[in-house]
Amino acid sequence: MKKFIIGSDKSGFALKEAVKTYLEEQDYEVEDCGTRSVDQPMPYFKVAPILAKKIQRGEYEKGILICGTGAGMAVVANKFKGVYAVACESVYAAEKCRAINDANIMTMGGWIVAPELGITMAEKFLNTGFTDNLEEWRKDFLKNASKEVASMEDKIYD
């Protein structure tokens, strides 16, 4: 069974539930590390670190975070070394955040993204690999760029 992690605050709860249900129907084992009830919400700045640390430790390869706009979750998740969170509002962005940026977390906005769109974005995010469907010259460039970014991180987090 494929493992996946997802989390939301109250503003992203409905979208998170739609994506989570879909992934479970696709035989994913889904860990929900955020708001599980609108009556007991968790704020974005508490949810994002839980998920980011699990990605950082290698417990999961990819995750999705959802708040009102997706921006707050991305800002917080990106505070962790080795975590690359990108706020997406389209299927194209979901694909390119993986293919170009090798993002391991996609964030979405529950106020912006409809459930059907969020599900399609999640599919694209999960099924796109780093440098998929890109020209050879761009693949080489991005692989080198990835090494440069990792080197920057080493200097920042040492």
Short mmCIF file of N, CA and C in Angstrom, two decimals:
data_model
loop_
_atom_site.label_atom_id
_atom_site.label_comp_id
_atom_site.label_asym_id
_atom_site.label_seq_id
_atom_site.Cartn_x
_atom_site.Cartn_y
_atom_site.Cartn_z
N MET A 1 0.84 -1.19 0.00
CA MET A 1 0.00 0.00 0.00
C MET A 1 0.88 1.25 0.00
N LYS A 2 0.47 2.25 -0.75
CA LYS A 2 1.20 3.51 -0.82
C LYS A 2 0.85 4.36 0.39
N LYS A 3 1.86 5.01 0.96
CA LYS A 3 1.67 5.86 2.14
C LYS A 3 1.70 7.32 1.71
N PHE A 4 0.87 8.12 2.38
CA PHE A 4 0.81 9.54 2.07
C PHE A 4 0.39 10.29 3.32
N ILE A 5 0.82 11.55 3.42
CA ILE A 5 0.47 12.38 4.56
C ILE A 5 -0.18 13.68 4.08
N ILE A 6 -1.18 14.11 4.82
CA ILE A 6 -1.93 15.31 4.47
C ILE A 6 -2.31 16.03 5.77
N GLY A 7 -2.49 17.33 5.68
CA GLY A 7 -2.92 18.08 6.85
C GLY A 7 -3.55 19.39 6.44
N SER A 8 -4.42 19.89 7.31
CA SER A 8 -5.07 21.17 7.03
C SER A 8 -5.38 21.90 8.33
N ASP A 9 -5.66 23.18 8.17
CA ASP A 9 -6.26 23.93 9.26
C ASP A 9 -7.77 23.96 8.99
N LYS A 10 -8.51 24.76 9.73
CA LYS A 10 -9.97 24.81 9.56
C LYS A 10 -10.36 25.30 8.17
N SER A 11 -9.63 26.27 7.63
CA SER A 11 -9.98 26.84 6.32
C SER A 11 -9.76 25.85 5.18
N GLY A 12 -8.90 24.89 5.37
CA GLY A 12 -8.62 23.89 4.34
C GLY A 12 -9.30 22.56 4.58
N PHE A 13 -10.09 22.48 5.65
CA PHE A 13 -10.66 21.19 6.07
C PHE A 13 -11.49 20.50 4.99
N ALA A 14 -12.42 21.20 4.37
CA ALA A 14 -13.30 20.56 3.37
C ALA A 14 -12.51 20.04 2.18
N LEU A 15 -11.56 20.81 1.69
CA LEU A 15 -10.73 20.37 0.57
C LEU A 15 -9.87 19.19 0.99
N LYS A 16 -9.30 19.25 2.17
CA LYS A 16 -8.48 18.15 2.67
C LYS A 16 -9.28 16.85 2.75
N GLU A 17 -10.50 16.94 3.25
CA GLU A 17 -11.35 15.76 3.36
C GLU A 17 -11.64 15.15 1.99
N ALA A 18 -11.90 16.00 0.98
CA ALA A 18 -12.16 15.50 -0.38
C ALA A 18 -10.94 14.79 -0.95
N VAL A 19 -9.77 15.41 -0.81
CA VAL A 19 -8.54 14.82 -1.33
C VAL A 19 -8.20 13.53 -0.57
N LYS A 20 -8.33 13.57 0.73
CA LYS A 20 -8.04 12.40 1.57
C LYS A 20 -8.93 11.22 1.19
N THR A 21 -10.22 11.47 1.05
CA THR A 21 -11.16 10.41 0.68
C THR A 21 -10.79 9.81 -0.67
N TYR A 22 -10.48 10.66 -1.63
CA TYR A 22 -10.08 10.18 -2.95
C TYR A 22 -8.83 9.30 -2.86
N LEU A 23 -7.82 9.76 -2.14
CA LEU A 23 -6.58 8.99 -2.02
C LEU A 23 -6.81 7.65 -1.35
N GLU A 24 -7.65 7.62 -0.33
CA GLU A 24 -7.98 6.35 0.32
C GLU A 24 -8.68 5.41 -0.65
N GLU A 25 -9.54 5.95 -1.51
CA GLU A 25 -10.21 5.14 -2.54
C GLU A 25 -9.21 4.60 -3.57
N GLN A 26 -8.06 5.27 -3.70
CA GLN A 26 -7.01 4.83 -4.62
C GLN A 26 -5.99 3.94 -3.92
N ASP A 27 -6.34 3.41 -2.77
CA ASP A 27 -5.52 2.48 -1.98
C ASP A 27 -4.29 3.11 -1.36
N TYR A 28 -4.38 4.39 -1.03
CA TYR A 28 -3.32 5.03 -0.25
C TYR A 28 -3.65 4.86 1.23
N GLU A 29 -2.62 4.62 2.01
CA GLU A 29 -2.74 4.71 3.46
C GLU A 29 -2.44 6.17 3.78
N VAL A 30 -3.42 6.91 4.27
CA VAL A 30 -3.29 8.35 4.44
C VAL A 30 -3.23 8.71 5.92
N GLU A 31 -2.16 9.38 6.31
CA GLU A 31 -2.06 9.92 7.67
C GLU A 31 -2.54 11.37 7.63
N ASP A 32 -3.46 11.70 8.49
CA ASP A 32 -3.98 13.06 8.62
C ASP A 32 -3.35 13.68 9.86
N CYS A 33 -2.52 14.67 9.65
CA CYS A 33 -1.80 15.25 10.79
C CYS A 33 -2.32 16.63 11.16
N GLY A 34 -3.50 16.97 10.71
CA GLY A 34 -4.02 18.30 11.01
C GLY A 34 -5.41 18.27 11.59
N THR A 35 -6.18 19.28 11.27
CA THR A 35 -7.54 19.41 11.75
C THR A 35 -8.37 18.22 11.30
N ARG A 36 -8.97 17.54 12.26
CA ARG A 36 -9.81 16.38 11.95
C ARG A 36 -11.29 16.69 12.14
N SER A 37 -11.58 17.86 12.69
CA SER A 37 -12.95 18.29 12.92
C SER A 37 -12.97 19.82 12.95
N VAL A 38 -13.97 20.41 12.31
CA VAL A 38 -14.05 21.88 12.33
C VAL A 38 -14.32 22.40 13.73
N ASP A 39 -14.78 21.51 14.61
CA ASP A 39 -15.02 21.91 16.00
C ASP A 39 -13.74 21.94 16.83
N GLN A 40 -12.69 21.29 16.32
CA GLN A 40 -11.40 21.27 17.03
C GLN A 40 -10.28 21.58 16.04
N PRO A 41 -10.25 22.81 15.54
CA PRO A 41 -9.26 23.15 14.51
C PRO A 41 -7.84 23.29 15.08
N MET A 42 -6.88 23.02 14.21
CA MET A 42 -5.47 23.27 14.52
C MET A 42 -5.02 24.40 13.60
N PRO A 43 -4.26 25.37 14.09
CA PRO A 43 -3.80 26.45 13.23
C PRO A 43 -2.70 25.98 12.26
N TYR A 44 -2.59 26.67 11.14
CA TYR A 44 -1.63 26.30 10.10
C TYR A 44 -0.21 26.21 10.63
N PHE A 45 0.15 27.10 11.55
CA PHE A 45 1.53 27.13 12.06
C PHE A 45 1.84 25.98 13.01
N LYS A 46 0.83 25.19 13.37
CA LYS A 46 1.06 23.97 14.15
C LYS A 46 0.98 22.73 13.27
N VAL A 47 0.15 22.77 12.24
CA VAL A 47 0.00 21.62 11.35
C VAL A 47 1.23 21.46 10.45
N ALA A 48 1.66 22.55 9.83
CA ALA A 48 2.77 22.48 8.86
C ALA A 48 4.04 21.87 9.45
N PRO A 49 4.46 22.22 10.67
CA PRO A 49 5.67 21.60 11.21
C PRO A 49 5.55 20.09 11.43
N ILE A 50 4.37 19.63 11.80
CA ILE A 50 4.18 18.18 12.02
C ILE A 50 4.46 17.45 10.71
N LEU A 51 3.81 17.89 9.63
CA LEU A 51 3.98 17.24 8.34
C LEU A 51 5.40 17.42 7.81
N ALA A 52 5.93 18.63 7.91
CA ALA A 52 7.28 18.90 7.39
C ALA A 52 8.33 18.04 8.07
N LYS A 53 8.22 17.85 9.37
CA LYS A 53 9.20 17.03 10.09
C LYS A 53 9.13 15.56 9.65
N LYS A 54 7.94 15.09 9.34
CA LYS A 54 7.80 13.70 8.88
C LYS A 54 8.40 13.53 7.49
N ILE A 55 8.27 14.54 6.65
CA ILE A 55 8.93 14.52 5.33
C ILE A 55 10.44 14.58 5.55
N GLN A 56 10.86 15.48 6.39
CA GLN A 56 12.29 15.67 6.68
C GLN A 56 12.95 14.38 7.19
N ARG A 57 12.25 13.64 8.02
CA ARG A 57 12.79 12.38 8.57
C ARG A 57 12.68 11.22 7.60
N GLY A 58 12.02 11.42 6.46
CA GLY A 58 11.89 10.36 5.48
C GLY A 58 10.74 9.40 5.74
N GLU A 59 9.84 9.74 6.66
CA GLU A 59 8.69 8.89 6.93
C GLU A 59 7.74 8.88 5.73
N TYR A 60 7.72 9.97 5.00
CA TYR A 60 6.91 10.10 3.79
C TYR A 60 7.75 10.82 2.74
N GLU A 61 7.51 10.48 1.47
CA GLU A 61 8.22 11.16 0.38
C GLU A 61 7.56 12.47 0.01
N LYS A 62 6.21 12.50 0.06
CA LYS A 62 5.46 13.68 -0.36
C LYS A 62 4.29 13.89 0.58
N GLY A 63 3.83 15.15 0.63
CA GLY A 63 2.66 15.47 1.43
C GLY A 63 1.91 16.65 0.85
N ILE A 64 0.71 16.85 1.35
CA ILE A 64 -0.11 17.98 0.95
C ILE A 64 -0.58 18.70 2.20
N LEU A 65 -0.46 20.02 2.18
CA LEU A 65 -0.94 20.88 3.26
C LEU A 65 -1.96 21.85 2.68
N ILE A 66 -3.04 22.10 3.43
CA ILE A 66 -4.10 22.96 2.93
C ILE A 66 -4.53 23.93 4.03
N CYS A 67 -4.51 25.21 3.69
CA CYS A 67 -5.03 26.25 4.57
C CYS A 67 -5.96 27.13 3.72
N GLY A 68 -6.19 28.36 4.11
CA GLY A 68 -7.09 29.22 3.33
C GLY A 68 -6.57 29.52 1.94
N THR A 69 -5.30 29.92 1.85
CA THR A 69 -4.70 30.28 0.56
C THR A 69 -3.59 29.33 0.12
N GLY A 70 -3.08 28.55 1.03
CA GLY A 70 -1.93 27.68 0.75
C GLY A 70 -0.61 28.36 1.09
N ALA A 71 -0.64 29.68 1.18
CA ALA A 71 0.60 30.44 1.41
C ALA A 71 1.16 30.24 2.80
N GLY A 72 0.32 30.31 3.82
CA GLY A 72 0.80 30.17 5.19
C GLY A 72 1.46 28.82 5.43
N MET A 73 0.83 27.77 4.93
CA MET A 73 1.40 26.43 5.09
C MET A 73 2.76 26.34 4.39
N ALA A 74 2.86 26.92 3.19
CA ALA A 74 4.13 26.88 2.45
C ALA A 74 5.22 27.63 3.20
N VAL A 75 4.89 28.79 3.72
CA VAL A 75 5.88 29.59 4.45
C VAL A 75 6.43 28.80 5.64
N VAL A 76 5.55 28.20 6.42
CA VAL A 76 5.99 27.47 7.61
C VAL A 76 6.74 26.19 7.23
N ALA A 77 6.21 25.41 6.30
CA ALA A 77 6.85 24.15 5.92
C ALA A 77 8.26 24.38 5.38
N ASN A 78 8.45 25.47 4.66
CA ASN A 78 9.77 25.75 4.07
C ASN A 78 10.83 26.17 5.08
N LYS A 79 10.47 26.24 6.34
CA LYS A 79 11.45 26.54 7.39
C LYS A 79 12.31 25.32 7.73
N PHE A 80 11.95 24.15 7.21
CA PHE A 80 12.62 22.91 7.57
C PHE A 80 13.55 22.45 6.44
N LYS A 81 14.79 22.13 6.81
CA LYS A 81 15.78 21.69 5.84
C LYS A 81 15.29 20.47 5.08
N GLY A 82 15.45 20.52 3.76
CA GLY A 82 15.07 19.40 2.92
C GLY A 82 13.60 19.38 2.54
N VAL A 83 12.87 20.37 3.01
CA VAL A 83 11.44 20.47 2.69
C VAL A 83 11.27 21.55 1.63
N TYR A 84 10.57 21.19 0.57
CA TYR A 84 10.33 22.11 -0.55
C TYR A 84 8.83 22.16 -0.79
N ALA A 85 8.19 23.16 -0.21
CA ALA A 85 6.74 23.31 -0.31
C ALA A 85 6.40 24.42 -1.29
N VAL A 86 5.45 24.13 -2.19
CA VAL A 86 5.04 25.10 -3.19
C VAL A 86 3.52 25.25 -3.15
N ALA A 87 3.05 26.48 -3.06
CA ALA A 87 1.62 26.77 -3.11
C ALA A 87 1.15 26.70 -4.56
N CYS A 88 0.13 25.89 -4.82
CA CYS A 88 -0.37 25.68 -6.18
C CYS A 88 -1.86 25.98 -6.26
N GLU A 89 -2.25 26.51 -7.42
CA GLU A 89 -3.66 26.82 -7.66
C GLU A 89 -4.16 26.21 -8.96
N SER A 90 -3.32 25.40 -9.62
CA SER A 90 -3.72 24.81 -10.90
C SER A 90 -3.05 23.44 -11.07
N VAL A 91 -3.59 22.66 -11.99
CA VAL A 91 -3.00 21.36 -12.31
C VAL A 91 -1.61 21.57 -12.90
N TYR A 92 -1.46 22.58 -13.73
CA TYR A 92 -0.16 22.88 -14.33
C TYR A 92 0.88 23.17 -13.24
N ALA A 93 0.52 23.99 -12.26
CA ALA A 93 1.45 24.30 -11.17
C ALA A 93 1.78 23.06 -10.35
N ALA A 94 0.78 22.20 -10.12
CA ALA A 94 1.01 20.96 -9.37
C ALA A 94 2.01 20.06 -10.09
N GLU A 95 1.90 20.00 -11.40
CA GLU A 95 2.84 19.20 -12.19
C GLU A 95 4.24 19.82 -12.17
N LYS A 96 4.31 21.11 -12.43
CA LYS A 96 5.62 21.77 -12.55
C LYS A 96 6.34 21.92 -11.22
N CYS A 97 5.61 22.00 -10.12
CA CYS A 97 6.30 22.08 -8.83
C CYS A 97 7.09 20.81 -8.57
N ARG A 98 6.64 19.69 -9.12
CA ARG A 98 7.37 18.43 -9.02
C ARG A 98 8.46 18.35 -10.09
N ALA A 99 8.07 18.56 -11.35
CA ALA A 99 9.00 18.38 -12.47
C ALA A 99 10.16 19.37 -12.43
N ILE A 100 9.90 20.60 -12.06
CA ILE A 100 10.94 21.63 -12.09
C ILE A 100 11.59 21.84 -10.73
N ASN A 101 10.79 21.89 -9.68
CA ASN A 101 11.31 22.23 -8.35
C ASN A 101 11.53 21.05 -7.43
N ASP A 102 11.13 19.85 -7.85
CA ASP A 102 11.25 18.65 -7.02
C ASP A 102 10.60 18.86 -5.65
N ALA A 103 9.47 19.58 -5.63
CA ALA A 103 8.76 19.85 -4.38
C ALA A 103 8.31 18.54 -3.75
N ASN A 104 8.45 18.46 -2.43
CA ASN A 104 7.96 17.28 -1.73
C ASN A 104 6.68 17.58 -0.95
N ILE A 105 6.27 18.84 -0.94
CA ILE A 105 4.99 19.22 -0.36
C ILE A 105 4.30 20.19 -1.32
N MET A 106 3.04 19.89 -1.59
CA MET A 106 2.20 20.83 -2.33
C MET A 106 1.23 21.43 -1.33
N THR A 107 1.07 22.74 -1.38
CA THR A 107 0.07 23.38 -0.55
C THR A 107 -1.03 23.94 -1.46
N MET A 108 -2.23 23.95 -0.92
CA MET A 108 -3.38 24.47 -1.67
C MET A 108 -4.23 25.33 -0.74
N GLY A 109 -5.05 26.16 -1.33
CA GLY A 109 -5.95 27.01 -0.59
C GLY A 109 -7.38 26.52 -0.63
N GLY A 110 -7.94 26.25 0.51
CA GLY A 110 -9.32 25.81 0.59
C GLY A 110 -10.31 26.88 0.16
N TRP A 111 -9.91 28.16 0.20
CA TRP A 111 -10.76 29.24 -0.26
C TRP A 111 -10.64 29.45 -1.77
N ILE A 112 -9.67 28.79 -2.39
CA ILE A 112 -9.33 29.04 -3.79
C ILE A 112 -9.61 27.83 -4.69
N VAL A 113 -9.27 26.65 -4.20
CA VAL A 113 -9.31 25.43 -5.02
C VAL A 113 -10.56 24.61 -4.69
N ALA A 114 -11.36 24.32 -5.71
CA ALA A 114 -12.55 23.48 -5.54
C ALA A 114 -12.11 22.02 -5.33
N PRO A 115 -12.94 21.23 -4.65
CA PRO A 115 -12.55 19.84 -4.38
C PRO A 115 -12.16 19.03 -5.61
N GLU A 116 -12.93 19.13 -6.68
CA GLU A 116 -12.61 18.35 -7.89
C GLU A 116 -11.25 18.75 -8.45
N LEU A 117 -10.98 20.04 -8.46
CA LEU A 117 -9.68 20.52 -8.93
C LEU A 117 -8.57 20.06 -8.00
N GLY A 118 -8.80 20.13 -6.70
CA GLY A 118 -7.81 19.68 -5.72
C GLY A 118 -7.44 18.22 -5.88
N ILE A 119 -8.42 17.40 -6.19
CA ILE A 119 -8.17 15.98 -6.42
C ILE A 119 -7.31 15.78 -7.65
N THR A 120 -7.63 16.49 -8.72
CA THR A 120 -6.83 16.38 -9.96
C THR A 120 -5.42 16.89 -9.72
N MET A 121 -5.28 17.98 -8.96
CA MET A 121 -3.96 18.50 -8.62
C MET A 121 -3.17 17.49 -7.81
N ALA A 122 -3.82 16.85 -6.85
CA ALA A 122 -3.15 15.84 -6.02
C ALA A 122 -2.66 14.68 -6.88
N GLU A 123 -3.49 14.22 -7.81
CA GLU A 123 -3.08 13.15 -8.73
C GLU A 123 -1.84 13.55 -9.50
N LYS A 124 -1.85 14.75 -10.05
CA LYS A 124 -0.72 15.23 -10.86
C LYS A 124 0.53 15.33 -9.99
N PHE A 125 0.40 15.89 -8.81
CA PHE A 125 1.52 16.03 -7.88
C PHE A 125 2.11 14.66 -7.54
N LEU A 126 1.27 13.70 -7.25
CA LEU A 126 1.74 12.38 -6.84
C LEU A 126 2.35 11.58 -7.99
N ASN A 127 1.90 11.83 -9.19
CA ASN A 127 2.32 11.02 -10.33
C ASN A 127 3.34 11.69 -11.24
N THR A 128 3.90 12.80 -10.81
CA THR A 128 4.94 13.47 -11.59
C THR A 128 6.26 13.36 -10.84
N GLY A 129 7.30 12.99 -11.56
CA GLY A 129 8.63 12.90 -10.97
C GLY A 129 9.47 14.11 -11.34
N PHE A 130 10.55 14.27 -10.63
CA PHE A 130 11.50 15.36 -10.90
C PHE A 130 12.00 15.22 -12.34
N THR A 131 11.89 16.25 -13.11
CA THR A 131 12.30 16.41 -14.52
C THR A 131 11.43 15.63 -15.51
N ASP A 132 10.29 15.09 -15.08
CA ASP A 132 9.40 14.39 -16.02
C ASP A 132 8.94 15.33 -17.13
N ASN A 133 8.93 14.81 -18.35
CA ASN A 133 8.41 15.50 -19.54
C ASN A 133 9.12 16.81 -19.86
N LEU A 134 10.40 16.90 -19.52
CA LEU A 134 11.18 18.10 -19.83
C LEU A 134 12.27 17.76 -20.84
N GLU A 135 12.76 18.78 -21.53
CA GLU A 135 13.83 18.60 -22.49
C GLU A 135 15.11 18.18 -21.78
N GLU A 136 15.99 17.47 -22.49
CA GLU A 136 17.23 16.97 -21.89
C GLU A 136 18.08 18.09 -21.31
N TRP A 137 18.22 19.20 -22.03
CA TRP A 137 19.05 20.29 -21.53
C TRP A 137 18.48 20.84 -20.23
N ARG A 138 17.14 20.89 -20.14
CA ARG A 138 16.50 21.41 -18.93
C ARG A 138 16.67 20.44 -17.77
N LYS A 139 16.60 19.13 -18.06
CA LYS A 139 16.81 18.13 -17.02
C LYS A 139 18.19 18.27 -16.40
N ASP A 140 19.20 18.41 -17.24
CA ASP A 140 20.57 18.57 -16.75
C ASP A 140 20.69 19.85 -15.92
N PHE A 141 20.14 20.93 -16.43
CA PHE A 141 20.18 22.21 -15.71
C PHE A 141 19.52 22.07 -14.34
N LEU A 142 18.34 21.47 -14.27
CA LEU A 142 17.60 21.36 -13.01
C LEU A 142 18.28 20.43 -12.01
N LYS A 143 18.89 19.37 -12.50
CA LYS A 143 19.61 18.48 -11.59
C LYS A 143 20.79 19.20 -10.96
N ASN A 144 21.51 20.01 -11.75
CA ASN A 144 22.60 20.82 -11.20
C ASN A 144 22.07 21.89 -10.25
N ALA A 145 20.96 22.52 -10.63
CA ALA A 145 20.35 23.54 -9.77
C ALA A 145 19.95 22.95 -8.43
N SER A 146 19.43 21.74 -8.45
CA SER A 146 19.03 21.06 -7.22
C SER A 146 20.22 20.88 -6.28
N LYS A 147 21.36 20.53 -6.84
CA LYS A 147 22.59 20.38 -6.04
C LYS A 147 23.02 21.72 -5.44
N GLU A 148 22.88 22.79 -6.21
CA GLU A 148 23.23 24.13 -5.71
C GLU A 148 22.32 24.54 -4.55
N VAL A 149 21.04 24.26 -4.69
CA VAL A 149 20.08 24.59 -3.63
C VAL A 149 20.41 23.79 -2.37
N ALA A 150 20.71 22.51 -2.51
CA ALA A 150 21.08 21.68 -1.36
C ALA A 150 22.34 22.21 -0.69
N SER A 151 23.30 22.70 -1.48
CA SER A 151 24.52 23.28 -0.93
C SER A 151 24.21 24.55 -0.14
N MET A 152 23.31 25.37 -0.66
CA MET A 152 22.89 26.58 0.06
C MET A 152 22.27 26.20 1.40
N GLU A 153 21.42 25.19 1.36
CA GLU A 153 20.75 24.74 2.58
C GLU A 153 21.78 24.29 3.61
N ASP A 154 22.78 23.54 3.17
CA ASP A 154 23.81 23.07 4.10
C ASP A 154 24.47 24.23 4.82
N LYS A 155 24.72 25.31 4.09
CA LYS A 155 25.35 26.48 4.69
C LYS A 155 24.41 27.21 5.65
N ILE A 156 23.14 27.25 5.32
CA ILE A 156 22.17 27.94 6.15
C ILE A 156 21.91 27.17 7.44
N TYR A 157 21.80 25.84 7.36
CA TYR A 157 21.40 25.04 8.50
C TYR A 157 22.55 24.50 9.31
N ASP A 158 23.80 24.83 8.95
CA ASP A 158 24.94 24.36 9.75
C ASP A 158 25.14 25.20 10.98
#
